[in-house]
mmCIF file of C-alpha atoms in Angstrom:
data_model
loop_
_atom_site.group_PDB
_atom_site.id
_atom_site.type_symbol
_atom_site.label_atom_id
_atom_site.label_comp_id
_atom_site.label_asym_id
_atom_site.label_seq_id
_atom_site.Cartn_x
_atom_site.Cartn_y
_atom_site.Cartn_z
ATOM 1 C CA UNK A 1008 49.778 242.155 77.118
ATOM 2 C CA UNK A 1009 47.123 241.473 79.759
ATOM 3 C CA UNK A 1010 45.198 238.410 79.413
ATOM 4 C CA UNK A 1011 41.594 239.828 78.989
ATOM 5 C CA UNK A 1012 42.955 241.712 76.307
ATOM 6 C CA UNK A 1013 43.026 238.865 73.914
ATOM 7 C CA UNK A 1014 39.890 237.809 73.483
ATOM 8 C CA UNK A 1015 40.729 234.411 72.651
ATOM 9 C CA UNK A 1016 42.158 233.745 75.992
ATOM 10 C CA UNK A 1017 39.326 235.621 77.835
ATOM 11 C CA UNK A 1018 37.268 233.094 76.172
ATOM 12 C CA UNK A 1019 39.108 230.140 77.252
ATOM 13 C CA UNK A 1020 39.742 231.485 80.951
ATOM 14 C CA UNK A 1021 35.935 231.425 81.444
ATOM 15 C CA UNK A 1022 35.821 227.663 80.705
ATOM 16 C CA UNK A 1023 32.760 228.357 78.017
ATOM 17 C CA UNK A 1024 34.549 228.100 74.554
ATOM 18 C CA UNK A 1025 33.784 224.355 73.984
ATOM 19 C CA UNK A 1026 30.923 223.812 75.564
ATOM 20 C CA UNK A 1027 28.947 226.769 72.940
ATOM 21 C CA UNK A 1028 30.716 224.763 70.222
ATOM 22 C CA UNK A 1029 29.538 221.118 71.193
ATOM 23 C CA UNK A 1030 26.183 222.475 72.222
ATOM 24 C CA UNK A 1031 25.867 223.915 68.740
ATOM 25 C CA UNK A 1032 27.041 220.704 67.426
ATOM 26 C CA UNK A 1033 24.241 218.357 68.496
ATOM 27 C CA UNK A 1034 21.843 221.460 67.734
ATOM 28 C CA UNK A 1035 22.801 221.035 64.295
ATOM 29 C CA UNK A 1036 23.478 217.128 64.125
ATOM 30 C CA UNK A 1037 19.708 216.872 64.987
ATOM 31 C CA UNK A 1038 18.112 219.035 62.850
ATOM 32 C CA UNK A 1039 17.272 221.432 65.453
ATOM 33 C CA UNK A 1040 16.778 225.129 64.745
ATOM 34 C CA UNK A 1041 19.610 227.533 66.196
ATOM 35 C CA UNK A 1042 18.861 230.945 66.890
ATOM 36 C CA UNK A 1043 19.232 231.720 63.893
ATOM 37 C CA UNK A 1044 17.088 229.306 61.904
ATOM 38 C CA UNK A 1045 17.489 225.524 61.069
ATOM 39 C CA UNK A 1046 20.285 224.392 59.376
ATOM 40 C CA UNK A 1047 20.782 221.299 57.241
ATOM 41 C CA UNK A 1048 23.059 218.848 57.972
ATOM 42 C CA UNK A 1049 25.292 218.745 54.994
ATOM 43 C CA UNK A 1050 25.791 222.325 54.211
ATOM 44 C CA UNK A 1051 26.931 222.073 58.354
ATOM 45 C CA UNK A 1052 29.342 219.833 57.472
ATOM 46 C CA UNK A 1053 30.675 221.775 54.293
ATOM 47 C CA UNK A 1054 30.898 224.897 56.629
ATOM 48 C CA UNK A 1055 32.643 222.831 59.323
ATOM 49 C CA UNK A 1056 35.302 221.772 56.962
ATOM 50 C CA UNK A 1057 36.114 225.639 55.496
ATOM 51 C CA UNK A 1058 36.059 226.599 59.147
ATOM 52 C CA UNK A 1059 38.345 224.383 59.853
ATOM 53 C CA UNK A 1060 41.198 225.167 57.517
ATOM 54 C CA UNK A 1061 40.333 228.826 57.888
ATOM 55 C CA UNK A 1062 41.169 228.807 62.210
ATOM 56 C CA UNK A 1063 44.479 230.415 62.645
ATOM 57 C CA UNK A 1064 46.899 227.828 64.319
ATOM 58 C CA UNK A 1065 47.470 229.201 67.511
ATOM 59 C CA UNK A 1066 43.751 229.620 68.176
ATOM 60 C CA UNK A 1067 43.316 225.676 66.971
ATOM 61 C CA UNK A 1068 46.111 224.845 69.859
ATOM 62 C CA UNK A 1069 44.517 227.104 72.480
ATOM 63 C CA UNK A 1070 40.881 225.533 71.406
ATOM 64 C CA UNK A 1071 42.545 221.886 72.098
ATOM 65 C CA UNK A 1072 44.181 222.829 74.940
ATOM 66 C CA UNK A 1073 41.214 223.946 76.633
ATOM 67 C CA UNK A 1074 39.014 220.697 75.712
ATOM 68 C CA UNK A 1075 41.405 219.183 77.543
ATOM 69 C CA UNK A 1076 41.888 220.812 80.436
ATOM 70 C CA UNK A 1077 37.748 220.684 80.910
ATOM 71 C CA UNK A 1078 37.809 217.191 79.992
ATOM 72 C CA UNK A 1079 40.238 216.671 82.837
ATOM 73 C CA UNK A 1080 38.327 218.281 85.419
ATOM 74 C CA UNK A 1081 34.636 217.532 84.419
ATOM 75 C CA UNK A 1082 35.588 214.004 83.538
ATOM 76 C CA UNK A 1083 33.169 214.635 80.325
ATOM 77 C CA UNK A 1084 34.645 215.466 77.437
ATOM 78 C CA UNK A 1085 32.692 217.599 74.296
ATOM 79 C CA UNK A 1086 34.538 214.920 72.033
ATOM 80 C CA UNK A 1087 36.069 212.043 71.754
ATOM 81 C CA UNK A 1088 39.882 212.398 72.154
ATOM 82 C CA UNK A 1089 40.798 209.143 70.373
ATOM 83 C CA UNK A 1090 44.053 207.955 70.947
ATOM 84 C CA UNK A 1091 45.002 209.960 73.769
ATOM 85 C CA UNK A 1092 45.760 208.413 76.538
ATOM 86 C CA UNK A 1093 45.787 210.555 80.148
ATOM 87 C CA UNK A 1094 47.259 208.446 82.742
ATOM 88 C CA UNK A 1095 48.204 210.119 86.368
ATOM 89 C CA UNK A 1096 51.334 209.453 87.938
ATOM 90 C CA UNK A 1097 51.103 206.406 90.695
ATOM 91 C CA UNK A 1098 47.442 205.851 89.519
ATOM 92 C CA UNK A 1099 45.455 202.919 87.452
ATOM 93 C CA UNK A 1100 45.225 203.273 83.773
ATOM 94 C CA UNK A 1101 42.082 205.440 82.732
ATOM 95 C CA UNK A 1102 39.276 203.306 81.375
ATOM 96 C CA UNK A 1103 36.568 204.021 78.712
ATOM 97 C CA UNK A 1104 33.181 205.101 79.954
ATOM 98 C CA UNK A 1105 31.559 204.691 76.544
ATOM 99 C CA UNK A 1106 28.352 204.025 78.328
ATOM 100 C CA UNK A 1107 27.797 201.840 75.546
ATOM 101 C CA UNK A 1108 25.049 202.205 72.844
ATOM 102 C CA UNK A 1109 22.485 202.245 75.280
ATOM 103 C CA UNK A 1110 24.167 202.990 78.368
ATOM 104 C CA UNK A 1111 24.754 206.067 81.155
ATOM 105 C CA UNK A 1112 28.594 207.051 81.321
ATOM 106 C CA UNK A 1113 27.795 208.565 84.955
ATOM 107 C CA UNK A 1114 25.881 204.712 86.270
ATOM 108 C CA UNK A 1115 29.194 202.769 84.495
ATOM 109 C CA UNK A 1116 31.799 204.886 86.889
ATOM 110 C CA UNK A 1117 29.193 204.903 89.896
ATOM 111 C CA UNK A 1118 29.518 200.961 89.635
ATOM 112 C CA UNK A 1119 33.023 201.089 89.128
ATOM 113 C CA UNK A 1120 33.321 203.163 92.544
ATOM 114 C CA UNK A 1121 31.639 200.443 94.113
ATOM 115 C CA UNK A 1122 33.171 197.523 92.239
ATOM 116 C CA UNK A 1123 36.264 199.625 94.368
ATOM 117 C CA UNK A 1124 35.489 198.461 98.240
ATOM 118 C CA UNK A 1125 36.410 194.751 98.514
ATOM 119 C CA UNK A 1126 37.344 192.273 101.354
ATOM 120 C CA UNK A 1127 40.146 193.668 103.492
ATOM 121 C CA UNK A 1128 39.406 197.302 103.048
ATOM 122 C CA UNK A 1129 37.361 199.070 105.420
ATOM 123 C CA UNK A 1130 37.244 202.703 104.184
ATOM 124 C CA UNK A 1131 38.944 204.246 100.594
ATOM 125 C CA UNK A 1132 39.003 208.422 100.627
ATOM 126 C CA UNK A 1133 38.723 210.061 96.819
ATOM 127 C CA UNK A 1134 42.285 209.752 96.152
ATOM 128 C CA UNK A 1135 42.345 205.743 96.867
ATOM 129 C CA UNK A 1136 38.930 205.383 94.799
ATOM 130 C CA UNK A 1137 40.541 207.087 91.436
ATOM 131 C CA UNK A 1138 43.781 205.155 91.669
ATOM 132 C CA UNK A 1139 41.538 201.736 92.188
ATOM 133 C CA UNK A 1140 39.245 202.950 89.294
ATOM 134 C CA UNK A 1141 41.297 205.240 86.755
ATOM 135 C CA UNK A 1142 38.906 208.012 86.893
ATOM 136 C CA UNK A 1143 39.292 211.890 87.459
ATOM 137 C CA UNK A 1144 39.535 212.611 91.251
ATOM 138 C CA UNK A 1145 37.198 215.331 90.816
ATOM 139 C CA UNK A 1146 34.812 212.739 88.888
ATOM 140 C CA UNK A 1147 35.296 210.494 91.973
ATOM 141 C CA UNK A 1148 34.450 213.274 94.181
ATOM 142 C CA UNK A 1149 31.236 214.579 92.414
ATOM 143 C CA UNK A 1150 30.055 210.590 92.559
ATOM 144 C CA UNK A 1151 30.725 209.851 96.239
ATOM 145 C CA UNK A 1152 28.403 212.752 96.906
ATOM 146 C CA UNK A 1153 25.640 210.983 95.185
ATOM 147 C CA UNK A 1154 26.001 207.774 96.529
ATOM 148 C CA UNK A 1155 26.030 208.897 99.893
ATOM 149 C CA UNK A 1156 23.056 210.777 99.221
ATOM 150 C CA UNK A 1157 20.897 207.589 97.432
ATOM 151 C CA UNK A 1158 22.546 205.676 100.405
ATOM 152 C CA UNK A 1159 25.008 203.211 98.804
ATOM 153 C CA UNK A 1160 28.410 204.835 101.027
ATOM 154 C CA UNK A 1161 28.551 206.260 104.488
ATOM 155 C CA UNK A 1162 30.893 208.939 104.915
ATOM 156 C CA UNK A 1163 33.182 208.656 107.978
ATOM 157 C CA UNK A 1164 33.805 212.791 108.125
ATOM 158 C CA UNK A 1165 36.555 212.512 110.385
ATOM 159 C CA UNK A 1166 38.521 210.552 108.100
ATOM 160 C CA UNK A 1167 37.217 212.516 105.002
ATOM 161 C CA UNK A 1168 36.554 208.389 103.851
ATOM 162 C CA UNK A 1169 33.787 206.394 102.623
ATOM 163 C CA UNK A 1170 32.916 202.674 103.071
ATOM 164 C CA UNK A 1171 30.169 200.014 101.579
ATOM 165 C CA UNK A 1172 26.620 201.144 103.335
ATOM 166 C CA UNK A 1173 23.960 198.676 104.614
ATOM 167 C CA UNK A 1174 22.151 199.076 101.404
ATOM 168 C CA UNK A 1175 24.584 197.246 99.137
ATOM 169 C CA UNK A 1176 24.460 194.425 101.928
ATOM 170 C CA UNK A 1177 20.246 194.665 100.728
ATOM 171 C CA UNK A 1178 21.070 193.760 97.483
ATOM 172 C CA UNK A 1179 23.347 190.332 97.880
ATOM 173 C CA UNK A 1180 20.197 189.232 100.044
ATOM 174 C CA UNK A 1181 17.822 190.178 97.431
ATOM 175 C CA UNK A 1182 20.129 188.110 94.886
ATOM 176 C CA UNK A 1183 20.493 185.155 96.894
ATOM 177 C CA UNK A 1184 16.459 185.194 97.864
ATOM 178 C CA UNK A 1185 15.192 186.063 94.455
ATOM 179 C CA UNK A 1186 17.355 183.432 92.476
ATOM 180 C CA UNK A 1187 15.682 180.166 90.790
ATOM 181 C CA UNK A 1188 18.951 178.286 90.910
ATOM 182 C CA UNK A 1189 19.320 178.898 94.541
ATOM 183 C CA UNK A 1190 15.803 177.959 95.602
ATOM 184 C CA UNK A 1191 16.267 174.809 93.980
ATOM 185 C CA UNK A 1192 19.300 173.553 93.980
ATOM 186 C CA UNK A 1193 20.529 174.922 97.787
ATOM 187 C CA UNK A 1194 17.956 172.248 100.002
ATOM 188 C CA UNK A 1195 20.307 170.043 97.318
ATOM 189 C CA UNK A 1196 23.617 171.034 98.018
ATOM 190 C CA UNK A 1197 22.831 171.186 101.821
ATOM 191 C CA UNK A 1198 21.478 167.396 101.658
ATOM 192 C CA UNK A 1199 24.612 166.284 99.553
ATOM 193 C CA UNK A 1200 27.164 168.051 101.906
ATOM 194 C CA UNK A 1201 25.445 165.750 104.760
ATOM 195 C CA UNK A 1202 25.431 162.812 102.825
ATOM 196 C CA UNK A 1203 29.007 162.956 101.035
ATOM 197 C CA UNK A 1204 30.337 164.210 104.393
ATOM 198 C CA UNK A 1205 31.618 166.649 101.321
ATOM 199 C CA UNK A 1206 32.108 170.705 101.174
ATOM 200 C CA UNK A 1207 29.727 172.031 97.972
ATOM 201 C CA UNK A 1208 29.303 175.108 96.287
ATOM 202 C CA UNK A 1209 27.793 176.668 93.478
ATOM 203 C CA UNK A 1210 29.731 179.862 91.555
ATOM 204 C CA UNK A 1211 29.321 182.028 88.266
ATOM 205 C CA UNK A 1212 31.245 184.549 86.870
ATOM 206 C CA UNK A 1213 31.963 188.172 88.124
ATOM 207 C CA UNK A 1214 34.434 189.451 84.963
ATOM 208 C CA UNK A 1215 37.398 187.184 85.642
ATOM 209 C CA UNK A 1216 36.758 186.208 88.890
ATOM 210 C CA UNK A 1217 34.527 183.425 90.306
ATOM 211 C CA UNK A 1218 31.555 184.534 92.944
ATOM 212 C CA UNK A 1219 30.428 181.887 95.524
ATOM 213 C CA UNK A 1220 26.339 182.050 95.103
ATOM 214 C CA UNK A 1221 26.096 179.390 97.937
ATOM 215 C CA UNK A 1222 28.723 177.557 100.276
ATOM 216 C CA UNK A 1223 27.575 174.231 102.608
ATOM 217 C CA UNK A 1224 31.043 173.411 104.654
ATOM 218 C CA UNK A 1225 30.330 169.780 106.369
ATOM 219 C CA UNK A 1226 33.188 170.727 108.673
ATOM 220 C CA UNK A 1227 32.032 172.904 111.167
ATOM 221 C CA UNK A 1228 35.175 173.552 113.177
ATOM 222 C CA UNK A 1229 37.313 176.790 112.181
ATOM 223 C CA UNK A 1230 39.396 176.487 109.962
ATOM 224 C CA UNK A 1231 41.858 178.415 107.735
ATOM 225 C CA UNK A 1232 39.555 178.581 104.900
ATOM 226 C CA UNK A 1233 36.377 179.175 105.181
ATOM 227 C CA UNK A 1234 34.273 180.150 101.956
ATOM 228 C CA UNK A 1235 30.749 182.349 102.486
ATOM 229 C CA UNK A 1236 28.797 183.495 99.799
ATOM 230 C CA UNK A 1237 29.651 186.356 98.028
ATOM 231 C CA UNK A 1238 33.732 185.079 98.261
ATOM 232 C CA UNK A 1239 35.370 185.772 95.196
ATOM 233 C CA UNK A 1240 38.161 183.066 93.799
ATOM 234 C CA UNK A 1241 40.313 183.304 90.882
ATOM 235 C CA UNK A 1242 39.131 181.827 88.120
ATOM 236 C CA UNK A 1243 42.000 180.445 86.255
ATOM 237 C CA UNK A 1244 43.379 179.079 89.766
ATOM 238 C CA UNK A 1245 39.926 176.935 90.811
ATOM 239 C CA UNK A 1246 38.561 174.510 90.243
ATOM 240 C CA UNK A 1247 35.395 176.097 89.543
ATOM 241 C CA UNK A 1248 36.842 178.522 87.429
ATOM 242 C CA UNK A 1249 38.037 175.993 85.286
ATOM 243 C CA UNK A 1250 34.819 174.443 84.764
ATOM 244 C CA UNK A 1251 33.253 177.775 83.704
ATOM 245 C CA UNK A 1252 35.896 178.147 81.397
ATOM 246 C CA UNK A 1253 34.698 174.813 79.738
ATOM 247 C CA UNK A 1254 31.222 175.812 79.444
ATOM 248 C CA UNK A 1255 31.470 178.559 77.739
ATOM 249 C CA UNK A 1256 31.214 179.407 74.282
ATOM 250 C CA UNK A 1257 35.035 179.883 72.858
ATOM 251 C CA UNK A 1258 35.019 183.721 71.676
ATOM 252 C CA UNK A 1259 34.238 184.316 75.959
ATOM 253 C CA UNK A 1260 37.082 181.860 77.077
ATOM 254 C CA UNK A 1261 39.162 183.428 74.269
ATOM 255 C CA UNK A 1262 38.677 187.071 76.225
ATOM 256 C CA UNK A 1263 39.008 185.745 79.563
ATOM 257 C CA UNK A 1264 42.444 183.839 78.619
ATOM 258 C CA UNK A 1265 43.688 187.051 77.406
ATOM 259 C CA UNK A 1266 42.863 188.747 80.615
ATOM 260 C CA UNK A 1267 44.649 186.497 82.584
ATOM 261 C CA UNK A 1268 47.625 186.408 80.903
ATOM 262 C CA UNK A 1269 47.698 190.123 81.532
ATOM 263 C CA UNK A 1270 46.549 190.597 84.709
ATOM 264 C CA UNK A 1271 49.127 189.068 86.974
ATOM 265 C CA UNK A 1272 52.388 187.994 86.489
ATOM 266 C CA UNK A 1273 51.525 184.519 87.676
ATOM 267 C CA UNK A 1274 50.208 183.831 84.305
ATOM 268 C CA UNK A 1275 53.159 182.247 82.906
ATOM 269 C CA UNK A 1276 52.590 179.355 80.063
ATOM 270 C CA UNK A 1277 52.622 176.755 82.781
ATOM 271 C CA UNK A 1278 49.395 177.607 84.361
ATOM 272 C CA UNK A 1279 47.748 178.257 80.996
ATOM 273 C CA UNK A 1280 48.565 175.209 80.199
ATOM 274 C CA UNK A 1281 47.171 173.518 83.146
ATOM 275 C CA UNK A 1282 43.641 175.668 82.531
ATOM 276 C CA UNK A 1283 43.551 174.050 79.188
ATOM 277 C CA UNK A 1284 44.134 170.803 80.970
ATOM 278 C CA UNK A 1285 41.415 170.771 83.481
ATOM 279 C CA UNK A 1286 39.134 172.065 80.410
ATOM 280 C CA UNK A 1287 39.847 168.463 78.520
ATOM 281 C CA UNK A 1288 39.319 166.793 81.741
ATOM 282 C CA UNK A 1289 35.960 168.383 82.214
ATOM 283 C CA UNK A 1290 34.710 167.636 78.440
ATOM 284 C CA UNK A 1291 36.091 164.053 78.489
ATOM 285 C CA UNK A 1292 35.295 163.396 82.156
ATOM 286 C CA UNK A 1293 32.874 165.730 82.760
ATOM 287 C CA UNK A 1294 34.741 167.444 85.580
ATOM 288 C CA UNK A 1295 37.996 168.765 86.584
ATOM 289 C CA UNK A 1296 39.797 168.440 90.080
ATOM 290 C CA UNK A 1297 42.389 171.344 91.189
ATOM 291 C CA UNK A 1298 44.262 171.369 94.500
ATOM 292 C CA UNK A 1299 45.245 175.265 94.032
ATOM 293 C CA UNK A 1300 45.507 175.711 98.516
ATOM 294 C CA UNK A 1301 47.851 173.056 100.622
ATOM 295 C CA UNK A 1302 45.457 169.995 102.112
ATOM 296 C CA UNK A 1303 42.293 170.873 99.982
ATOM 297 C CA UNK A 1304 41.281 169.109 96.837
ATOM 298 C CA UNK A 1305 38.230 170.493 94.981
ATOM 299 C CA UNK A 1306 36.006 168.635 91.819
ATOM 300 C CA UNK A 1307 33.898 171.181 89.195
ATOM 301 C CA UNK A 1308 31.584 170.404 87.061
ATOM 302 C CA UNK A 1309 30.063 173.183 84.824
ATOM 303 C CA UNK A 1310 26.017 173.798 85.180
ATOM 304 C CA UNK A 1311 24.126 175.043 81.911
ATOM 305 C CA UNK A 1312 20.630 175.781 82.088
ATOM 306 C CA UNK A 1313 18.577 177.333 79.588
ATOM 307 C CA UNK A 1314 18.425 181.191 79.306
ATOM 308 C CA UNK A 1315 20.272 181.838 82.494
ATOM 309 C CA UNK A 1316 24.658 182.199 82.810
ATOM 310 C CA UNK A 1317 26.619 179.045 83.137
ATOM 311 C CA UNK A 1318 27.208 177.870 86.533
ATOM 312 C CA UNK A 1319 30.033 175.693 88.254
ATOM 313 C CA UNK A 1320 29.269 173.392 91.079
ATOM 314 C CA UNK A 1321 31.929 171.881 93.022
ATOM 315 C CA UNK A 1322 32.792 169.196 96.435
ATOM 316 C CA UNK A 1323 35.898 169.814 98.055
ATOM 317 C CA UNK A 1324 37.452 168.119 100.704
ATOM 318 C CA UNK A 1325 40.127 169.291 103.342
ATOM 319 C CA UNK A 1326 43.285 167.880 105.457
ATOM 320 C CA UNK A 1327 43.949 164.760 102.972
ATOM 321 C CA UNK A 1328 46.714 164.520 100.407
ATOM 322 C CA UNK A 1329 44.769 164.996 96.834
ATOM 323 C CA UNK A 1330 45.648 161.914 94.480
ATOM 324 C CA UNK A 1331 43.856 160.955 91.622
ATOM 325 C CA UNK A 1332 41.873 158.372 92.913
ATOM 326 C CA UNK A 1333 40.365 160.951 95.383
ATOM 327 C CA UNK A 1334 39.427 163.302 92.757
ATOM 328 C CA UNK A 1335 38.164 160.254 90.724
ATOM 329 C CA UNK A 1336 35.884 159.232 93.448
ATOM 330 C CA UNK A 1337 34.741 162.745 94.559
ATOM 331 C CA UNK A 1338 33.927 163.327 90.495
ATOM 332 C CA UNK A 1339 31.502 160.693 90.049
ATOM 333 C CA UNK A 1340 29.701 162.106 92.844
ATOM 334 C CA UNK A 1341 29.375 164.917 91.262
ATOM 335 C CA UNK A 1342 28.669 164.564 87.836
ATOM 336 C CA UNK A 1343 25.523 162.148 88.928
ATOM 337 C CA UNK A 1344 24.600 165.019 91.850
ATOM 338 C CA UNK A 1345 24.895 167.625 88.592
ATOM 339 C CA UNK A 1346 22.829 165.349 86.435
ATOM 340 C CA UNK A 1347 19.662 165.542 89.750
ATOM 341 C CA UNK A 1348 20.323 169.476 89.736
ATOM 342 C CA UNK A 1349 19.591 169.913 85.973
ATOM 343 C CA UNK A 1350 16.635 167.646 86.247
ATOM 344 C CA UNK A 1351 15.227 169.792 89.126
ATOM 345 C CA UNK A 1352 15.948 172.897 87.837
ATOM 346 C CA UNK A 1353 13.711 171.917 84.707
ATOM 347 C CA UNK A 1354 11.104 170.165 86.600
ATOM 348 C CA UNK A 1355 10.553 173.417 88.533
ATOM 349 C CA UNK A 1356 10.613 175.594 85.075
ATOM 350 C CA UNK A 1357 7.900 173.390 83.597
ATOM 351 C CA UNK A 1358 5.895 174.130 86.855
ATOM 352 C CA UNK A 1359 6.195 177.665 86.599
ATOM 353 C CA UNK A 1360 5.492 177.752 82.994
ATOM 354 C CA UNK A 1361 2.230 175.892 83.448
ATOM 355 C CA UNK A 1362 1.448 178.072 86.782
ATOM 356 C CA UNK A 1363 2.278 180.822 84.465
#
């Protein structure tokens, strides 16, 4: 039997079945009126259920089917398929794009498209961009289009790619010139560094990674680690990821231990157990020292200011052999130099609260 002769299939072939039904849906859900008058919401509901059990079978499978299928390619389902899990062969685990109570599914996988350029990687085409983010490739597609056009990706055409545009770089300066903590405490760091002779940097969180805010390096010679703002650095692995870690409220640590142990095989019970260390060390001593890269020893101490994210401040040094004495010394350096940062940092709010 041709295909337009059943008219269920014709239906479904024109891609138009669901979308009537979910559109009728929220017409109803709201109160709206429908063409053909208002309807109230619980004799909807009574009619939805006798509907239900009255749909033959095969026209409930073809329905499903179909939601599916334009779920897959329009990356927007009518509703949610809870439970299901779609995962592509060779590609990242879908996500949830709840968009939150409050939130825009659409902005959440922009960001994640984004979140999908880092160090290393020049240009990522569609097909690299949904296997970093989980998403639809046609999803990906309709997005890159966007933010090419509001100027957040160049295209390179002859490589059908995209990469990071000048407009993202806008932003990290914006941070870095519009933040309180760094207009106070970075003419601090940068005296310290001279003083100590001492590497210091200041860090907060980016999910489970730690993002340098600012970086003074004493030594200016090249060398085979050199930190800029913006770096990223493993949190469970630093020293200033440790610190976070102890100033945080538990239920947050709680989540982040979680993630580590199942992000990376490296995980193992061992290095747990030496994050739990260095977070005794920091609430008995008030800082923690890790030595996580050959001939580098760095000291954290967590930074908590009112109404703003915890920070971690650290002072590393480079090409000695890290003993505890070392870190012992480098720690009460710090801990006083974090006790003159917190002072600052409320000095200057009391000024702009009386300015204000």
């Amino acid at each position: 039997m041709p295909a337009d002769a059943d008219p269920v299939r014709a239906r479904l072939r024109r891609g138009t079945n669901h979308v009537s039904i979910s559109n009728r849906v929220r017409r109803v859900e709201a109160d709206e009126p429908d063409h053909a008058g208002s309807y109230p919401r619980e004799n909807f509901r009574e009619g939805f259920q006798t509907l239900r059990f009255a749909l033959p079978a095969d026209f409930c499978v073809d329905l499903l089917l179909a939601t599916i299928l334009n779920a897959e390619i329009s990356g927007y389902p009518s509703f949610p398929l809870s439970g299901i899990r779609l995962r592509r062969r060779g590609m990242a685990a879908a996500r949830q794009y709840s968009g939150g109570a409050n939130g825009n599914r659409s902005l959440e996988r922009g960001i994640e498209i984004l979140r999908a350029f880092r160090p290393g990687v020049d240009t990522l085409g569609n097909g690299e961009i949904a296997e970093r983010t989980g998403l639809p490739r046609s999803t990906v597609s309709r997005l890159t289009k966007t933010l090419v056009a509001f100027g957040m990706l160049d295209e390179v055409r002859t490589q059908r790619t995209y990469r990071l545009a000048a407009a993202v770089l806008s932003l990290g300066h914006a941070v870095r010139m519009g933040s309180p903590v760094l207009t106070v405490l970075g003419p601090l760091m940068r005296a310290e560094s001279t003083r100590r002779r001492l590497n210091v940097g200041l860090a907060t969180a980016d999910r489970a990674m730690m993002v340098y805010l600012e970086s003074i390096r004493y030594n200016a010679r090249p060398t085979l680690r050199s930190i800029v703002a913006g770096q990223q650095v493993p949190m469970e692995l630093t020293s200033l990821g440790r610190a976070y870690l102890a100033g945080i409220p538990d239920t947050e640590r709680d989540r982040l231990m979680a993630q580590f142990r199942r992000r990376t095989a490296t995980a193992t019970k061992a290095l747990i157990a030496e994050v739990q260390k260095s977070i005794r060390c920091v609430r008995r001593d008030g800082y923690c020292a890790v030595s996580w890269q050959p001939g580098v020893l760095a000291v954290a101490t967590p930074i908590v200011l009112d109404g703003l994210p915890v920070y971690a401040i650290n002072m590393s040094v480079q090409d000695i052999e890290p003993t505890e004495a070392v870190g012992a010394e480098i720690g009460g350096y710090l801990v006083a130099f974090a006790a003159r940062c917190k002072a600052a940092f409320s000095s200057f709010q009391n000024e702009v609260e009386v300015s204000a």
